[in-house]
Coordinates of C-alpha atoms in Angstrom, one line a residue:
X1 CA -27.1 240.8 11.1
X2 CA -25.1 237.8 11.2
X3 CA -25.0 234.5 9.8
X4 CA -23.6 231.1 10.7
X5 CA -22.0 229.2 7.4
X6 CA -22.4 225.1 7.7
X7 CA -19.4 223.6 9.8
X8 CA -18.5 220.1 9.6
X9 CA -20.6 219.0 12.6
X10 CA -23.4 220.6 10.2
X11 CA -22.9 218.9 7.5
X12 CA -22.6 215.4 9.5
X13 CA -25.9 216.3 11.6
X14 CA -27.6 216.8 7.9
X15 CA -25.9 213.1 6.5
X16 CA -27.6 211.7 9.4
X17 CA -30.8 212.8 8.9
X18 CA -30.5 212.2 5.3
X19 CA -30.2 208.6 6.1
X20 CA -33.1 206.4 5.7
X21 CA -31.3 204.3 8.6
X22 CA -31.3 207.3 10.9
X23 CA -35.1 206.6 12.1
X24 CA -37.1 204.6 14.3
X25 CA -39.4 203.8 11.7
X26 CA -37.5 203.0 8.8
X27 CA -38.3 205.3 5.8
X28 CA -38.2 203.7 2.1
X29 CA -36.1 207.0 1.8
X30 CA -36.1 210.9 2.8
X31 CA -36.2 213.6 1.5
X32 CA -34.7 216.9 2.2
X33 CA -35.5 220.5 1.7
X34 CA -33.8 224.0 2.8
X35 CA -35.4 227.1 3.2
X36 CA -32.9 230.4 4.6
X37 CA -33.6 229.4 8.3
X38 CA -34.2 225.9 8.5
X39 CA -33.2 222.1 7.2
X40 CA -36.4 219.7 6.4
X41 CA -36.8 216.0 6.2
X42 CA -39.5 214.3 4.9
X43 CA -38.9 210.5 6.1
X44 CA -42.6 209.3 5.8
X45 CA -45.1 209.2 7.4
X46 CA -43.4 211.8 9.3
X47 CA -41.4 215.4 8.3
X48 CA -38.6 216.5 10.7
X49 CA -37.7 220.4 10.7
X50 CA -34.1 221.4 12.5
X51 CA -33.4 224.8 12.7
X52 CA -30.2 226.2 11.2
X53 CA -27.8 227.9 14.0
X54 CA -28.1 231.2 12.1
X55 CA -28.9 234.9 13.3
X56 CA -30.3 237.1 10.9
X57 CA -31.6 239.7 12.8
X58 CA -35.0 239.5 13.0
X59 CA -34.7 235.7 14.2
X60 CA -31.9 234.9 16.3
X61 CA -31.3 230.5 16.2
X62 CA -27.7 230.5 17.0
X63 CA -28.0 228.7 20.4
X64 CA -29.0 225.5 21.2
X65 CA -31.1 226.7 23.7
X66 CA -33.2 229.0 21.4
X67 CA -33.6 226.9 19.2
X68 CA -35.2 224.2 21.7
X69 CA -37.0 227.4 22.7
X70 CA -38.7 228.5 19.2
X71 CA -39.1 224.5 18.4
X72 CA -41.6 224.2 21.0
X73 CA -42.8 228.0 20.3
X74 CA -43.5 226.1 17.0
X75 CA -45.3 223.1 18.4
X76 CA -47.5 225.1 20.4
X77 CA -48.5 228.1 17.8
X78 CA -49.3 225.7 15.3
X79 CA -51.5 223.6 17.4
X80 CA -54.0 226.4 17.1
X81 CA -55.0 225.8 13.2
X82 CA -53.1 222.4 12.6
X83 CA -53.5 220.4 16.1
X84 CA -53.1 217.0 14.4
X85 CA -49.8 218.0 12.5
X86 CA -47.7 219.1 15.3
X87 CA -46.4 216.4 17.2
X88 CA -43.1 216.7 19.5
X89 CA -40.0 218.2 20.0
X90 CA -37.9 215.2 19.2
X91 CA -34.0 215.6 20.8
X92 CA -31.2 214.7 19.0
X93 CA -28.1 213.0 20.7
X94 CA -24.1 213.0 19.7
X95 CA -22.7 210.3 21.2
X96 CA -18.7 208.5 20.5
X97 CA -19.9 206.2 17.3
X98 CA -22.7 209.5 16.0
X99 CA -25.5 211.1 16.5
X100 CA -28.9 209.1 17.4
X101 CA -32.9 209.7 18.5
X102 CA -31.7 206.8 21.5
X103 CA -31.4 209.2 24.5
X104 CA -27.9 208.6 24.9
X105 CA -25.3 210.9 25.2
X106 CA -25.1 214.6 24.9
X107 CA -28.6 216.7 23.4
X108 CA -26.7 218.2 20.4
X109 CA -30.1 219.2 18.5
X110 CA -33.8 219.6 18.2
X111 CA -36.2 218.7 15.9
X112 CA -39.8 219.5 15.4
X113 CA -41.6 216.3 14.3
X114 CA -45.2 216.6 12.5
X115 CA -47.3 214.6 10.7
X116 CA -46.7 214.3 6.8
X117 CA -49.6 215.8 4.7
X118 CA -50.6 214.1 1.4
X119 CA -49.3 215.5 -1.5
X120 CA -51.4 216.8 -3.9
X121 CA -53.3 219.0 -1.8
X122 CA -51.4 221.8 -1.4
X123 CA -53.0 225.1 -1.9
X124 CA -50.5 225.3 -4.3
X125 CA -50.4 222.3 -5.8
X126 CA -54.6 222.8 -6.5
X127 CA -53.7 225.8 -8.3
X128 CA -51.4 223.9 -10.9
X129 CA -54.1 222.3 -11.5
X130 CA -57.2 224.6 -11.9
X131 CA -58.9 222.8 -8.6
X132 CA -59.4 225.7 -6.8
X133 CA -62.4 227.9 -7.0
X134 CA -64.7 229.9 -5.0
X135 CA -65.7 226.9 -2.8
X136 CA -62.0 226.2 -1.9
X137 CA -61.5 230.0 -0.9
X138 CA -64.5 230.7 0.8
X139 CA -63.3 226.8 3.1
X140 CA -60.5 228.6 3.8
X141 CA -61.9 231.7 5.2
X142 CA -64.3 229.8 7.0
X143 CA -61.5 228.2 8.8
X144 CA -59.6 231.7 9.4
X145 CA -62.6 233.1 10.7
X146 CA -63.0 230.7 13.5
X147 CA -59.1 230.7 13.8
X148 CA -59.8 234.8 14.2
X149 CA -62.4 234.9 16.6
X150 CA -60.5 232.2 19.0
X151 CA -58.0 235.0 19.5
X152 CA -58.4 237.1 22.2
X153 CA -56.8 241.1 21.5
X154 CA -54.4 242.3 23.9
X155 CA -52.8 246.3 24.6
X156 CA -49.3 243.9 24.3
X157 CA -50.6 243.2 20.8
X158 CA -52.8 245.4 19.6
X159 CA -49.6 248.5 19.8
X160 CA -48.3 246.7 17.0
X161 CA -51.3 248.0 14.8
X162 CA -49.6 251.1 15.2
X163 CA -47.7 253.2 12.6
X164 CA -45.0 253.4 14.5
X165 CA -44.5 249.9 16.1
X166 CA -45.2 248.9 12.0
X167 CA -41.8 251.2 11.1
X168 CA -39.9 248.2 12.8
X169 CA -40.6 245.4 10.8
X170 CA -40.8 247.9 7.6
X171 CA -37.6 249.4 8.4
X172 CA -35.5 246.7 9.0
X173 CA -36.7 245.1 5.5
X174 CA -35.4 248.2 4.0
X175 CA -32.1 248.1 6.0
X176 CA -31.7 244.2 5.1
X177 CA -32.4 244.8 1.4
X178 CA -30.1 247.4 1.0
X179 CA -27.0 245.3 0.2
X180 CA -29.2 243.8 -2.8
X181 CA -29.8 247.0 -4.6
X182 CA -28.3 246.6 -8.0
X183 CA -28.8 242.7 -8.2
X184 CA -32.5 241.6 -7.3
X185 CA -34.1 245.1 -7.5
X186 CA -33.4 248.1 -8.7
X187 CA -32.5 251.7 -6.8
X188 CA -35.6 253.1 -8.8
X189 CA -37.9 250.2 -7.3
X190 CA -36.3 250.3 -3.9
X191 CA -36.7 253.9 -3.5
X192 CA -39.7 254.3 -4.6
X193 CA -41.2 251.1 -2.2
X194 CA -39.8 252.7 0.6
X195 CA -41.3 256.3 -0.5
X196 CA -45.0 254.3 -1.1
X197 CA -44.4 252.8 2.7
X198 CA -43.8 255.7 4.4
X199 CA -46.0 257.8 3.1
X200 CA -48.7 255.6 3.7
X201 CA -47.8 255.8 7.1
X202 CA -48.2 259.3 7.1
X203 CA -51.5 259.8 5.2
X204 CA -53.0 256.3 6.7
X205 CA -52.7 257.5 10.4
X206 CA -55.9 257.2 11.4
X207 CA -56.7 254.2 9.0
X208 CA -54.1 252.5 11.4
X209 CA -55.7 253.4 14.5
X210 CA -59.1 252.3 13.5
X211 CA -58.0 249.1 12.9
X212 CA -56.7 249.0 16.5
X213 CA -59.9 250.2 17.6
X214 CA -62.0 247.8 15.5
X215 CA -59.6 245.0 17.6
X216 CA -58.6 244.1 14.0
X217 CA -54.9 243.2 15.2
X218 CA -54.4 239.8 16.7
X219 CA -51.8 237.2 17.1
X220 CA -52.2 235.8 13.8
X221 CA -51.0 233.3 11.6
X222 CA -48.0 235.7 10.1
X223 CA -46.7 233.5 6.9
X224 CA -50.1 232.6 5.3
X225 CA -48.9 231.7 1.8
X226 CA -50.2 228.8 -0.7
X227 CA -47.7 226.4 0.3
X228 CA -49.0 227.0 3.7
X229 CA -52.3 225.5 3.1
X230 CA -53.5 222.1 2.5
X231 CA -57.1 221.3 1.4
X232 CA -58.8 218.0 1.4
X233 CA -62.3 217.2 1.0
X234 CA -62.5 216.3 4.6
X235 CA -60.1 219.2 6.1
X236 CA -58.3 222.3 6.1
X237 CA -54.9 222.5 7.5
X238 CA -53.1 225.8 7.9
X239 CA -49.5 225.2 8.8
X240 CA -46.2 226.8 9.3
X241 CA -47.2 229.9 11.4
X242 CA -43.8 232.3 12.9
X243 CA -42.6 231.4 15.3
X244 CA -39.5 233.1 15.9
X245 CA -40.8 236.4 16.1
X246 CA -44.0 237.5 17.8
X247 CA -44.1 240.9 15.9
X248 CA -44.5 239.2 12.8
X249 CA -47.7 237.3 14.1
X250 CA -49.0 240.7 15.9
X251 CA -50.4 241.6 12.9
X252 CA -53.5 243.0 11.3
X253 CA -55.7 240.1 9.7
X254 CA -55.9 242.3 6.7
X255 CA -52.2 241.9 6.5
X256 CA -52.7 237.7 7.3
X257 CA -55.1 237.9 4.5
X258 CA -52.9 239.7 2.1
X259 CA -50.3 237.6 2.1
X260 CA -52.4 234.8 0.5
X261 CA -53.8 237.0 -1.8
X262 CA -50.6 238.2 -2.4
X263 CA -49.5 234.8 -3.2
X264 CA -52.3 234.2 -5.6
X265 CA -51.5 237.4 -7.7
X266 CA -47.4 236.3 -7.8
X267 CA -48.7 232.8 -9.4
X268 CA -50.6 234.5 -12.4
X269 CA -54.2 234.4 -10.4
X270 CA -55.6 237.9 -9.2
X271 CA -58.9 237.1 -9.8
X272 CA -58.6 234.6 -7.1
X273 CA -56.9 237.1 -4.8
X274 CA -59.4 239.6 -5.7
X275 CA -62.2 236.6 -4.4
X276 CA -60.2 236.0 -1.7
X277 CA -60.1 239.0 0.1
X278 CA -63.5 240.4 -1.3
X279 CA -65.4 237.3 0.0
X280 CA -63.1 237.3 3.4
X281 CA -63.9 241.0 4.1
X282 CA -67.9 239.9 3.8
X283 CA -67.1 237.1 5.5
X284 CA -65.0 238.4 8.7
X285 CA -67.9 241.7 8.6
X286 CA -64.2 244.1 7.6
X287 CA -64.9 246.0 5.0
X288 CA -62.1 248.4 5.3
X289 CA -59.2 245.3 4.5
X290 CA -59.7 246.4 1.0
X291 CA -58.9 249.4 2.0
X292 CA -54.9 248.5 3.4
X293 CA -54.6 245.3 1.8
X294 CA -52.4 247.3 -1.0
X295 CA -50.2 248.1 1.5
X296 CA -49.9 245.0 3.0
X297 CA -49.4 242.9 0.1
X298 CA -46.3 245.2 -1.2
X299 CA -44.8 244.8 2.4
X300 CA -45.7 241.1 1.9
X301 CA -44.0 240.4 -1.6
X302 CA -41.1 243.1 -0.6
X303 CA -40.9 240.5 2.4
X304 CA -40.3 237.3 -0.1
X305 CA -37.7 239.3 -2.3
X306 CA -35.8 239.6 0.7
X307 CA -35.9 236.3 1.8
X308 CA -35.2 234.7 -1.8
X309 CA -32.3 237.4 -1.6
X310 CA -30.9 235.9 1.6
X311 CA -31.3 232.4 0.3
X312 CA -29.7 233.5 -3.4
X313 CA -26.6 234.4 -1.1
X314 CA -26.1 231.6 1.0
X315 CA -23.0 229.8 0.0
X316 CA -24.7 226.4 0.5
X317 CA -27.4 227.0 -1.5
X318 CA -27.3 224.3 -5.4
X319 CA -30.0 227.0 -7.0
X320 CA -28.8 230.6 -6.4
X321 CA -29.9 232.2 -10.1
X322 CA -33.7 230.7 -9.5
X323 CA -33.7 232.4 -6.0
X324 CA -32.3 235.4 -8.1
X325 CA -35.2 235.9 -10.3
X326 CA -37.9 234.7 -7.9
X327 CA -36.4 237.5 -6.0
X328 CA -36.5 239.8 -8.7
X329 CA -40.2 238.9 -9.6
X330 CA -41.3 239.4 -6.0
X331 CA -39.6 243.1 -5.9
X332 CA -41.3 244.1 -9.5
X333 CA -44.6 242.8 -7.6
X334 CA -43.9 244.8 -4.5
X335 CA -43.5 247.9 -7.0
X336 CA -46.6 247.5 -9.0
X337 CA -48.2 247.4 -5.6
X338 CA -46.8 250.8 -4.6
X339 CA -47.5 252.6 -8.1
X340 CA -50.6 250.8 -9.4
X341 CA -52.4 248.8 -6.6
X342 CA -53.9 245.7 -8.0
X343 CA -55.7 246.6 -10.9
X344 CA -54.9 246.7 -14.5
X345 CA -53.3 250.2 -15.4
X346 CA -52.9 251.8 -18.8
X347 CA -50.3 254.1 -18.2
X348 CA -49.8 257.0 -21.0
X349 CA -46.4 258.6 -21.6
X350 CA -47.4 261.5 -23.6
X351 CA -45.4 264.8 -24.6
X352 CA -44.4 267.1 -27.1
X353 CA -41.9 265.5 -29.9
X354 CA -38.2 264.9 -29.2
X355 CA -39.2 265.0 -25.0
X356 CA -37.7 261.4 -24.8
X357 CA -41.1 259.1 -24.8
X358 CA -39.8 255.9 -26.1
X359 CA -37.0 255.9 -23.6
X360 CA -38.4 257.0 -21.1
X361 CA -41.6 254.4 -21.6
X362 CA -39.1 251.6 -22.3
X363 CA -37.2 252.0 -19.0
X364 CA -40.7 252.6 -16.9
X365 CA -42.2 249.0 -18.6
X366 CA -38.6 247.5 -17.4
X367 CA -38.9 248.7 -14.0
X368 CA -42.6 247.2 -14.1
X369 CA -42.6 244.7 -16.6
X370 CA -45.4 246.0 -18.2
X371 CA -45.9 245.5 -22.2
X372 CA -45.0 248.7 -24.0
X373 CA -47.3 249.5 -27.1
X374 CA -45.9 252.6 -29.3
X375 CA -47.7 255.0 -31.7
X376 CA -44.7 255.3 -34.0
X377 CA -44.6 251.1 -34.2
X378 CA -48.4 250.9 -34.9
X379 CA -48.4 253.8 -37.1
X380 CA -45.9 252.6 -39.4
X381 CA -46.8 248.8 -39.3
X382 CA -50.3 250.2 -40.3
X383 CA -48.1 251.5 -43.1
X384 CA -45.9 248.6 -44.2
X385 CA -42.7 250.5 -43.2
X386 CA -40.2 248.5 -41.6
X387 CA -39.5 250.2 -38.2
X388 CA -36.7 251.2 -38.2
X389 CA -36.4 253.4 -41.4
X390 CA -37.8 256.5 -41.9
X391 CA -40.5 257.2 -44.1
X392 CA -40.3 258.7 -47.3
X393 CA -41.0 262.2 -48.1
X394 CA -43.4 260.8 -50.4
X395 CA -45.1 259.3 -47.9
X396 CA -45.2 261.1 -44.8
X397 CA -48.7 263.2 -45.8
X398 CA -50.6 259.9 -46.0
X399 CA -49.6 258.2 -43.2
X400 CA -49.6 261.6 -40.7
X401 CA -53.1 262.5 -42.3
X402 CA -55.9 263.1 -39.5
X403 CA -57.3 259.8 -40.6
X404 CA -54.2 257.6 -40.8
X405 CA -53.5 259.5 -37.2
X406 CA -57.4 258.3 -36.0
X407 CA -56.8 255.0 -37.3
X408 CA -53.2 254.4 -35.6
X409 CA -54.5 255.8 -32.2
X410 CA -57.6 253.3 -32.3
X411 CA -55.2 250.6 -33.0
X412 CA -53.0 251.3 -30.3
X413 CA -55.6 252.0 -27.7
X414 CA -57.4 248.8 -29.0
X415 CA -53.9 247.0 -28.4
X416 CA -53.1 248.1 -25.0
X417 CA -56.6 247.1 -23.1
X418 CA -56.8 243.6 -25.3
X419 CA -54.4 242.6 -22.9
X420 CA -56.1 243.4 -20.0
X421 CA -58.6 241.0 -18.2
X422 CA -61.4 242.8 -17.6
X423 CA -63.6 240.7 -16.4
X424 CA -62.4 240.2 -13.0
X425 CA -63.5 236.6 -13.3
X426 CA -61.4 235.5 -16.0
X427 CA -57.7 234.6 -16.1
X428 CA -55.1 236.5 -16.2
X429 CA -52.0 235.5 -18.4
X430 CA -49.7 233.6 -16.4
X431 CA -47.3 234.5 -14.1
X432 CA -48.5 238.1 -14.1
X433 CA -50.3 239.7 -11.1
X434 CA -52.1 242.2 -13.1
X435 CA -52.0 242.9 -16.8
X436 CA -50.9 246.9 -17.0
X437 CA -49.8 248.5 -20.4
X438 CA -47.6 251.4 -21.4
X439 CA -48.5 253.8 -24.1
X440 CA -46.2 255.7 -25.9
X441 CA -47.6 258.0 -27.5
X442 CA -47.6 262.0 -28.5
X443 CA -51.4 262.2 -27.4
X444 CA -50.9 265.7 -29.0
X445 CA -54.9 266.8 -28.9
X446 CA -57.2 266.7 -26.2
X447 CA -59.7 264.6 -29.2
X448 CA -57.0 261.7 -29.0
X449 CA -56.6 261.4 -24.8
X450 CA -60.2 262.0 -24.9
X451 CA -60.6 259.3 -26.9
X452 CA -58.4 257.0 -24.3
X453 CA -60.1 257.9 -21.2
X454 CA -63.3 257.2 -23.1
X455 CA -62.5 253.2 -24.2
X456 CA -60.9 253.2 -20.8
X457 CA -64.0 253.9 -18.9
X458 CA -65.9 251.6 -21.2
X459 CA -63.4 248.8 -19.9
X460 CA -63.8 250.0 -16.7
X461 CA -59.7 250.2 -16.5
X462 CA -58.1 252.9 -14.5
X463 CA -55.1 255.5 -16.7
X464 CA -52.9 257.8 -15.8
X465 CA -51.6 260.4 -18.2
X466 CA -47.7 261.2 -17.6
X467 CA -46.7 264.2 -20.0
X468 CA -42.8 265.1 -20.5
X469 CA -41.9 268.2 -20.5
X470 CA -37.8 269.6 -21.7
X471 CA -37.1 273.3 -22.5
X472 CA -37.7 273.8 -26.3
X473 CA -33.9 274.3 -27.2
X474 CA -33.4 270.5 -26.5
X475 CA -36.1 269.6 -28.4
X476 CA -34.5 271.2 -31.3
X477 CA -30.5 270.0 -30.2
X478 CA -32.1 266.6 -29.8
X479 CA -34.1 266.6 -33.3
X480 CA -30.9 267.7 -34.9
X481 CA -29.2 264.4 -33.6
X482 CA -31.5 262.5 -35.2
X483 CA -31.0 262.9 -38.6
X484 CA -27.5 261.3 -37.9
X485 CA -29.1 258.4 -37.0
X486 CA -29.9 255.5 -39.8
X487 CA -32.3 253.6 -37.6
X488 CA -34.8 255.6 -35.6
X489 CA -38.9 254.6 -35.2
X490 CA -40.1 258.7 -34.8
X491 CA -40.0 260.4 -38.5
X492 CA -39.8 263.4 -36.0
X493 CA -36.8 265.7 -37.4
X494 CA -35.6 269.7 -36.8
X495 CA -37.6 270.5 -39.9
X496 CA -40.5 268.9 -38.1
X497 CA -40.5 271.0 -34.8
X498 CA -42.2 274.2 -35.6
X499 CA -45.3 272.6 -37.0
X500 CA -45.4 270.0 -34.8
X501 CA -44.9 272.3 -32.1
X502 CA -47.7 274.4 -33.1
X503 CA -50.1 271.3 -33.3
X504 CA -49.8 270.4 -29.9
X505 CA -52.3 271.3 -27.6
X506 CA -51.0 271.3 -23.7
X507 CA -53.7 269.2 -22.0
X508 CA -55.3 271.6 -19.1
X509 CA -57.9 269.3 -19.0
X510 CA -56.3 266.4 -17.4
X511 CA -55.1 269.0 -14.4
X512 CA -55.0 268.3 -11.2
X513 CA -55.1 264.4 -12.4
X514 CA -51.8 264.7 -14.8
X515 CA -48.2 263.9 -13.8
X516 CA -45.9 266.2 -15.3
X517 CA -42.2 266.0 -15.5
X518 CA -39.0 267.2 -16.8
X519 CA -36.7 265.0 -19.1
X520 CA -33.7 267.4 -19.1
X521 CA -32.6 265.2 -16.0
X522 CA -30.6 261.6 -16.4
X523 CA -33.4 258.7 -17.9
X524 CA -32.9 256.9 -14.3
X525 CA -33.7 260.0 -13.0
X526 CA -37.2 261.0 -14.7
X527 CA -38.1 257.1 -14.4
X528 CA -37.6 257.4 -10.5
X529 CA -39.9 260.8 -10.7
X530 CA -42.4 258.9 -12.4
X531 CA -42.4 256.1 -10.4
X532 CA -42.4 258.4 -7.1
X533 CA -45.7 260.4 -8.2
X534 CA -47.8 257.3 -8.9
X535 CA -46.5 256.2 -5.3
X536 CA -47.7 259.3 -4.1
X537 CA -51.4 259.4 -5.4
X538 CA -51.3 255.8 -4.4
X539 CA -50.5 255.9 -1.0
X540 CA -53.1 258.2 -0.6
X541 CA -55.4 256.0 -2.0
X542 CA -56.8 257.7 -5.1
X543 CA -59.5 256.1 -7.5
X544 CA -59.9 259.5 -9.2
X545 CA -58.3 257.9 -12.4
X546 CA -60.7 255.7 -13.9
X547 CA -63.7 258.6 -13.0
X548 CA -62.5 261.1 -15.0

């Protein structure tokens, strides 16, 4: 994979069109906008779009003649759902005094000229402000649908339905984010998206091949994101479709669809992406895109990390740290697809004393950035202890009584689901695709889980029960350490073991549901585990948790 950095003819070509003097019609001004594979100019009433001279692998504009090629590839593809937009390929000419629209001189560049779009009715732009509502979704599935059904399927594009033809594009996102492990996501999260993919693959099969039987794969719209949609009260207009690469539009509508739903789950707003795809699958008669649309929205938001990756490393681009943590925030999405789907989640870290809960829950809510709610921190706020000292000998009979121990389980049960949105109607906080919670807690008798999985099911929230194990010996070696430490939340000490030992009670009754691992390996390491196994159950699509 290769990339072209701006030259000097570059960076004149881009002072040219930057110049209100530059056009026919004489704009009041223009303005300009990058994205990783192309230069945009707004110079009202029109928008001109030059593609960069780049090759990144899975688009190749490094020749002038390509990108004349993919500019009216562009033209044409977007005719289908925006026919008054797309206007012309427009050349550009280099002549002795500059470059000019006035054919004279030599063709130096291309330009794809469209109509400009009122601002303000952005897909995006709606959902800044609250306009957009079951009417506005269901407009613009009405307006897929017919887009849909226009499109005739083909052997040529149906095979890319196919497991294996769907490898390519999944393995060459994998191979392209490699040299960002470390900066925008993390080995844990990488690995374990790429486990979730490719064992969906496996266990999907014939999901796959139903899909290509149902003609479900079409050549589709391919980038369908909020910015991508503009909504008036007389139209729709659904722009911006790939061009560059026809196995990105050979797609499944389910994976069309997911991308917008995706996009509505990054911005804070999964009960409109939940809307959006449960009133498209009614709509479209598909009621198996619920099925894959997990799958299809982590490839779609591990898709943006990559490309706000790319665009964080180009040495030309003014706002590298913002494409840095939009990256980030896409990966982390990617990853709660591939654990947790896209509902809520209260996810238990349970385990005998000194097993390494708290650190092991606090790593697991970084890798997700999930709140973190812990029994020790309730127990002793309950209390009026600070948290970080231990509690008094005094003390310690009251606040570790049965009742004090009821009390601070309720609280931290009650704690964890408050943040989740229930109702799949109302709002969830911002910025957050789902609202999933970490417990850390000992859970040490089958009264206390059963009293999670009970509230759980009344909230109609899905748990999973994750219980460390380590060989006794540490326990003790690692109890010992404590009480050389002056600030430490667990009152847990080597005194403590044998009777807290004796109290727990193993929890057989969560089998075969429970994920059980080992914390004699690194933290990274047990995290990774963790994060594996919940990829596991959910590439195979299990609802078990939230009937149990």
């Amino acid at each position: 994979m290769t990339t072209t950095t701006l030259d000097r003819r570059s960076h004149e070509l881009i002072a040219f069109l930057e110049s209100p003097a530059s056009y026919p019609d004489e704009p009041a001004e223009v303005r300009a906008v990058q994205t990783h594979i192309s230069w945009i100019f707004i110079a009202s009433p029109f928008v001109f779009k030059v593609k960069k001279p780049v090759n990144l692998g899975f688009l190749d504009f490094s020749t002038l003649e390509n990108r004349h090629y993919f500019c009216r590839r562009e033209i044409a593809l977007n005719r289908r759902l925006a026919p008054e937009v797309y206007l012309e390929v427009v050349p550009i000419y280099k002549t002795t005094s500059g470059f000019s629209f006035n054919p004279e001189g030599d063709i130096v560049e291309y330009a794809v000229k469209m109509k400009e779009l009122p601002h303000g009715w952005f897909l995006n732009e709606l959902l800044e402000k609250n306009l957009v509502g079951e009417k506005e979704i269901n407009r613009v599935i009405s307006a897929l649908r017919q887009f849909y059904q226009a499109e005739t399927p083909t052997p040529e594009i149906e095979q890319w339905g196919t497991p294996e033809k769907l490898k390519i594009s999944t393995d060459e996102n994998f191979t392209q984010v490699e040299r960002f492990i470390g900066k925008t996501i993390s080995p844990a999260g990488f690995d374990t998206i790429r486990h979730y993919t490719d064992q969906f693959y496996v266990v999907n099969k014939n999901l796959f091949h139903e899909r290509i039987q149902q003609h479900r794969i079409l050549d589709c719209h391919g980038d369908l994101h909020l910015d991508h949609v503009h909504l008036t009260p007389e139209a729709v207009t659904i722009f911006d479709c790939i061009e560059f690469n026809d196995r990105f539009r050979f797609i499944d509508i389910a994976n069309d669809l997911a991308f917008l739903a995706m996009d509505f789950d990054f911005e804070g707003r999964s009960d409109l992406g939940n809307l959006f795809l449960g009133n498209a699958s009614r709509e479209l008669g598909d009621a198996r895109v619920l099925r894959i649309a997990n799958f299809y929205k982590c490839y779609r938001a591990f898709v943006r990390g990559k490309v706000d990756s790319i665009q964080a490393s180009e040495k030309e681009t003014t706002n590298s740290q913002e494409h840095e943590r939009q990256s980030a925030r896409y990966f982390c999405l990617a990853l709660r697809y591939a654990t947790a789907g896209s509902e809520p989640l209260v996810l238990a870290v349970m385990g005998p004393v000194g097993t390494g809960k708290s650190t092991v829950a606090k790593q697991l809510a970084s890798e997700l950035d999930w709140p973190i709610f812990s029994s020790d921190e309730i127990r002793k706020t309950l209390a009026g202890i600070p948290l970080d000292q231990r509690t008094p000998s005094d003390l310690r009979a009251k606040i570790y009584s049965a009742r004090m121990t009821q009390k601070t389980y309720r609280r931290l049960i009650k704690n964890g689901l408050a943040g989740i949105s229930c109702s799949r109607g109302r709002r969830p906080r911002p910025l957050q695709p789902h609202n999933s919670v970490i417990l850390d807690a000992t859970f040490s008798t089958r009264a206390l889980r059963k009293l999670l999985r009970d509230e759980c099911k009344k909230a109609n929230v899905p748990f999973q029960f994750v219980e460390l194990e380590v060989d006794p010996n540490e326990i003790k070696k690692r109890l010992k350490d404590r009480d050389e430490k002056t600030a430490e939340g667990s009152d847990a000490r080597f005194e403590d073991f044998e009777k807290l030992n004796a109290a727990y009670e193993p929890p057989s009754e969560l089998a075969p549901d429970l994920i059980r691992t080992s914390t004699t390996r690194s933290v990274s390491d047990t995290v990774k585990a963790i994060l594996l196994c919940l990829a596991d159950r959910q590439a195979v699509g299990t609802d078990r948790r939230a009937s149990r």
